[in-house]
Tab-separated table of N, CA and C in Angstrom:
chain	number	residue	atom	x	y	z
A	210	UNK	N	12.760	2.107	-50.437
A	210	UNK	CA	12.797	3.041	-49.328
A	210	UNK	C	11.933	2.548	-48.161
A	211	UNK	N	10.585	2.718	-48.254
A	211	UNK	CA	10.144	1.461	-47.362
A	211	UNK	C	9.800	0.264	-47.608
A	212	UNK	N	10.218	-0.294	-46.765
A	212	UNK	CA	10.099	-1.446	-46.887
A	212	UNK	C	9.026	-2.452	-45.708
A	213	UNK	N	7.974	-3.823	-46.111
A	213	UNK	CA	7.273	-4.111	-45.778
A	213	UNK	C	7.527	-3.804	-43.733
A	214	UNK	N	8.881	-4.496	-43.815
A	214	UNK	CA	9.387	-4.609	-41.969
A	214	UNK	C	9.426	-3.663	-41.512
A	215	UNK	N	9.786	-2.207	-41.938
A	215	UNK	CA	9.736	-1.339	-41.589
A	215	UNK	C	8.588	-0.290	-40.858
A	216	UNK	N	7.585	-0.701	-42.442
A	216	UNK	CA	5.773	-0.530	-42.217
A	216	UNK	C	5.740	-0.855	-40.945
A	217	UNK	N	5.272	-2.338	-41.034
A	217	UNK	CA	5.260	-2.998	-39.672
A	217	UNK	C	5.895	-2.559	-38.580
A	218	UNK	N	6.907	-2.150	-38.256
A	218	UNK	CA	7.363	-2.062	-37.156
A	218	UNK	C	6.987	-0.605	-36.400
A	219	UNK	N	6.619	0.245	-37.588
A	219	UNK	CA	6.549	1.645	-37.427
A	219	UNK	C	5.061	1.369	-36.888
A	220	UNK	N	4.398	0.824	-37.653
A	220	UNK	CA	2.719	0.672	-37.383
A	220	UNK	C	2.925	-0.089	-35.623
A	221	UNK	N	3.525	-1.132	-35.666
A	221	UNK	CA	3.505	-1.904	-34.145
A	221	UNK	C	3.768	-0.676	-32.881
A	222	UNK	N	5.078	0.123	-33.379
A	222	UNK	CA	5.249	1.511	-32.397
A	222	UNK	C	3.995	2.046	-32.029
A	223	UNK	N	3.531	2.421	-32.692
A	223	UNK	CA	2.702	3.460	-32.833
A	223	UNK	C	1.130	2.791	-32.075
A	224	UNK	N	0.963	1.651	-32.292
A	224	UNK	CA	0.026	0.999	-31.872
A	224	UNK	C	0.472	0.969	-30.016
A	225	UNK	N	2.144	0.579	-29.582
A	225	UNK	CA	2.316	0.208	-28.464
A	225	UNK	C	1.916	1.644	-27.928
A	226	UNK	N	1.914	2.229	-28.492
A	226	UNK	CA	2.253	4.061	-27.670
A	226	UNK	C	1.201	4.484	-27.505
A	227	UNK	N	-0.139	4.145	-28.476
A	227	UNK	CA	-1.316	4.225	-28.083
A	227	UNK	C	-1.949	3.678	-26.631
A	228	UNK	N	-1.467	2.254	-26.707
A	228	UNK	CA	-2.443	1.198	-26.036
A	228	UNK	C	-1.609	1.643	-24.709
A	229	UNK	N	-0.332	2.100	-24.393
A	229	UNK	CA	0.521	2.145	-23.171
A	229	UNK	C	-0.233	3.860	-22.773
A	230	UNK	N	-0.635	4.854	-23.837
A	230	UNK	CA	-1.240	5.960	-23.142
A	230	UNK	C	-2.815	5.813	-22.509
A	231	UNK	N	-2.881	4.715	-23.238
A	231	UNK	CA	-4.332	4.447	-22.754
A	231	UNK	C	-4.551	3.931	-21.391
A	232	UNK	N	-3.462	3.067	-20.978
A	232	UNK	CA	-3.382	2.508	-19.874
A	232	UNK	C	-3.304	2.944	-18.792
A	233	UNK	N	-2.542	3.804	-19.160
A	233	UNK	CA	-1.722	4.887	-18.151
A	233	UNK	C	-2.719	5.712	-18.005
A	234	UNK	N	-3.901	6.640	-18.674
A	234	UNK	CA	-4.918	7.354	-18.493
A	234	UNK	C	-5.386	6.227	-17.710
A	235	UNK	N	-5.936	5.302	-18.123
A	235	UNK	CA	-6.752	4.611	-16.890
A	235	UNK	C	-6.186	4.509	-15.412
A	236	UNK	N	-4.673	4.260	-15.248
A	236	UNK	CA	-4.392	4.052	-14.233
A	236	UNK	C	-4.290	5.466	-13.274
A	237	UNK	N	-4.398	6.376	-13.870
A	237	UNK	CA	-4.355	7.604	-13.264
A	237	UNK	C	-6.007	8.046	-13.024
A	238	UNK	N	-6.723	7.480	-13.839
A	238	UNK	CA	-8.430	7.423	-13.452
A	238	UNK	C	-8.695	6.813	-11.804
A	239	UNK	N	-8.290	5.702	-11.831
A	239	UNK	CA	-8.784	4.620	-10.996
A	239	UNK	C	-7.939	5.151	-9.780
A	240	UNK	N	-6.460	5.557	-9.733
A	240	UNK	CA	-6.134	6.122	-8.516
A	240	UNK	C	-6.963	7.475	-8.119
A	241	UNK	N	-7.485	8.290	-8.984
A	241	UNK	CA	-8.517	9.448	-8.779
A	241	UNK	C	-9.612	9.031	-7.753
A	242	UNK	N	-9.936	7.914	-8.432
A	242	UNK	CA	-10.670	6.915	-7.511
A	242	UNK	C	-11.085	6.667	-6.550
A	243	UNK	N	-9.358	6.078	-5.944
A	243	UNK	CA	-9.812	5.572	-5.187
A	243	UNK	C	-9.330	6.767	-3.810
A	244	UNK	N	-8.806	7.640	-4.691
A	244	UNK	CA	-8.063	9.199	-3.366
A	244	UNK	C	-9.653	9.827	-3.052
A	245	UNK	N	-10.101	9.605	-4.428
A	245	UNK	CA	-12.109	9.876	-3.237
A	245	UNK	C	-12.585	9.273	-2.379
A	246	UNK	N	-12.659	7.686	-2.508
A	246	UNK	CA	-13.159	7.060	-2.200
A	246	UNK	C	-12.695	6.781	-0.178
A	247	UNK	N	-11.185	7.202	-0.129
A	247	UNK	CA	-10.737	7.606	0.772
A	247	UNK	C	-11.123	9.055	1.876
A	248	UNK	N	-11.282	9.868	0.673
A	248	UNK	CA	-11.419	11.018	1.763
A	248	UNK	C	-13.393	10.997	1.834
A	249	UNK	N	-13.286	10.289	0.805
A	249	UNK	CA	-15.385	10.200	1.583
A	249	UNK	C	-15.501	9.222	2.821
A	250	UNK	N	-14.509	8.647	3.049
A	250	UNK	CA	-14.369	7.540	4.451
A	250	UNK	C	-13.616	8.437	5.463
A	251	UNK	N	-13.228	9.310	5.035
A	251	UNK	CA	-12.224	10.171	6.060
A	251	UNK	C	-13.568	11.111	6.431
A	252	UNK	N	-14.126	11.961	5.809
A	252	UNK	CA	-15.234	13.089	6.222
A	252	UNK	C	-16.688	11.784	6.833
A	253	UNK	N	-16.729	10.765	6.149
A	253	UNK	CA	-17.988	10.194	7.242
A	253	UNK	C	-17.510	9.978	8.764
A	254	UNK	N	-16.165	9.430	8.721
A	254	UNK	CA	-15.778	9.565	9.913
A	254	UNK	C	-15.826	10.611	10.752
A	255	UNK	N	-15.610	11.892	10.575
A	255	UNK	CA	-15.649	13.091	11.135
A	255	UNK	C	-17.037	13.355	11.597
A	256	UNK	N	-18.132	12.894	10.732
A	256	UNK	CA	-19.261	13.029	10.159
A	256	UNK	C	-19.819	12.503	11.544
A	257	UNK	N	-19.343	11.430	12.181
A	257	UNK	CA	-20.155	10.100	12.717
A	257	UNK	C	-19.333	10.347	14.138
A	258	UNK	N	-18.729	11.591	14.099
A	258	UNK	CA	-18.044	11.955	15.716
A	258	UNK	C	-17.053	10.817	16.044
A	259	UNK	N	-16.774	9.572	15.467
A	259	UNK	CA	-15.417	9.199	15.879
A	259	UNK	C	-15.652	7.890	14.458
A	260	UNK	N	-14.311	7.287	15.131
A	260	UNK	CA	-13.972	6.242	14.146
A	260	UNK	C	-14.729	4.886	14.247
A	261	UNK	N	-14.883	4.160	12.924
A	261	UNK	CA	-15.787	3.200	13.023
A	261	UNK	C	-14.950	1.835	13.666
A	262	UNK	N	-13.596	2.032	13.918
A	262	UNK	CA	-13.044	0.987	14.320
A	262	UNK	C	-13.329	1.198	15.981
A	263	UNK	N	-13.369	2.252	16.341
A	263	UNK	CA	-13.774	1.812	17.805
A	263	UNK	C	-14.810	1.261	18.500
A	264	UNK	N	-16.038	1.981	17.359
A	264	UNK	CA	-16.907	1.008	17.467
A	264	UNK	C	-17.351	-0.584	17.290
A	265	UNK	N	-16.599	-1.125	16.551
A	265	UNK	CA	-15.960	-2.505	15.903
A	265	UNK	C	-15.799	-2.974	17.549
A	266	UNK	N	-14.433	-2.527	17.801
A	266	UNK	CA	-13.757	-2.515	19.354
A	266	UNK	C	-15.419	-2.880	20.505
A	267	UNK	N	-15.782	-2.062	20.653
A	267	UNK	CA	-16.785	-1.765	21.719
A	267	UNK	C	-17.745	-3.102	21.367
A	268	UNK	N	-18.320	-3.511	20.350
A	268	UNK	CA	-19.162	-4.156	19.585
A	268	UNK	C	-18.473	-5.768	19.977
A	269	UNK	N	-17.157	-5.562	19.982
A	269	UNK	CA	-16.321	-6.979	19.853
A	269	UNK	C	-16.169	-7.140	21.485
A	270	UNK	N	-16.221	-6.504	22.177
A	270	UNK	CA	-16.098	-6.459	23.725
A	270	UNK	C	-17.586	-7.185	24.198
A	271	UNK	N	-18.469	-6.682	24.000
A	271	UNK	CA	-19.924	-7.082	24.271
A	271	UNK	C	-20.293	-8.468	24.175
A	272	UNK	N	-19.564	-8.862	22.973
A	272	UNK	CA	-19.657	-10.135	22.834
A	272	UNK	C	-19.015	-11.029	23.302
A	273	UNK	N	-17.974	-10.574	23.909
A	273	UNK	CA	-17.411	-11.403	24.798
A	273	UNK	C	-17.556	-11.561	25.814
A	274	UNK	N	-18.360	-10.616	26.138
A	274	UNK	CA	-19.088	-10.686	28.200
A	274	UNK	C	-20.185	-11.703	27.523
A	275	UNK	N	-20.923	-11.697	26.579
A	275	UNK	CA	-22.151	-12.432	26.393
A	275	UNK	C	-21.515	-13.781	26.282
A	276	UNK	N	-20.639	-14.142	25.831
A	276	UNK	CA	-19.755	-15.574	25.321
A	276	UNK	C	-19.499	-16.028	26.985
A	277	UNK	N	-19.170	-14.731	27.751
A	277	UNK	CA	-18.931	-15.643	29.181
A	277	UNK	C	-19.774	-15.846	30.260
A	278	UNK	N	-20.748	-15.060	29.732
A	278	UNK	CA	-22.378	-15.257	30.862
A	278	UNK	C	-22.821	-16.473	30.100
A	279	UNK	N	-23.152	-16.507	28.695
A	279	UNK	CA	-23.472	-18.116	28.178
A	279	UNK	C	-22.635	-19.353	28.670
A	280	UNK	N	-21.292	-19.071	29.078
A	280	UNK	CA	-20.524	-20.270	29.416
A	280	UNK	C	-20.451	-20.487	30.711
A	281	UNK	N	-21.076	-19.366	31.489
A	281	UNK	CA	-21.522	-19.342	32.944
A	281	UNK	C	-22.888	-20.253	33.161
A	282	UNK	N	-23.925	-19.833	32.470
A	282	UNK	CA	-24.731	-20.198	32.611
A	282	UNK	C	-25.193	-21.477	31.903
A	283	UNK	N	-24.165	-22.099	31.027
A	283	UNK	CA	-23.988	-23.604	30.226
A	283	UNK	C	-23.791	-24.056	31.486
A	284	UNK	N	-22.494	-23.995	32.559
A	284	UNK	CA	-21.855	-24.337	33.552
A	284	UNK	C	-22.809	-24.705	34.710
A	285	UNK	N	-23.662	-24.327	34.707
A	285	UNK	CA	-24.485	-24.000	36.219
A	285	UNK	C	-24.153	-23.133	37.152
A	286	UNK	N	-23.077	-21.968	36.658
A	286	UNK	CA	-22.901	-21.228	37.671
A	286	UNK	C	-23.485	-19.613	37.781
A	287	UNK	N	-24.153	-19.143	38.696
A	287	UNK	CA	-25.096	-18.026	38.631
A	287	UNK	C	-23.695	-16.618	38.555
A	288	UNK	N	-24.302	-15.844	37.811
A	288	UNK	CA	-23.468	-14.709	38.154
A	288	UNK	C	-23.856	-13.713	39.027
């Protein structure tokens, strides 16, 4: 009635169905995750009165007036 292949195969099921619920709990952990990890970047933003990319923006502008007063003043020419 049973037989050794059978064992086995029933035991292998049973093992896949474990290790595939396990996975799947994790993968539903880690998206929990990272939907926090999002809205805690969404409320600092709010937090900080605007977005950090504009500041990026503003930050990346500055440096480029400084890049052209240095290449002014590499040049010999006064501004």
């Amino acid at each position: 009635m049973f037989e050794p292949t059978m064992i086995i195969a029933g035991a292998s099921l049973v093992g896949l169905t474990i290790v595939a619920g396990a996975l799947l709990r994790a993968w539903h952990g880690w998206l929990a995750l990272k939907r926090q990890e999002l809205e805690r970047t969404r409320a600092s933003e709010e937090h900080d009165g605007g977005s950090s990319i504009g500041a990026a923006r503003i930050e990346l502008s500055d440096l480029k007036e400084r890049i052209k007063k240095l290449e002014a003043i590499a040049s010999g020419v006064d501004l």
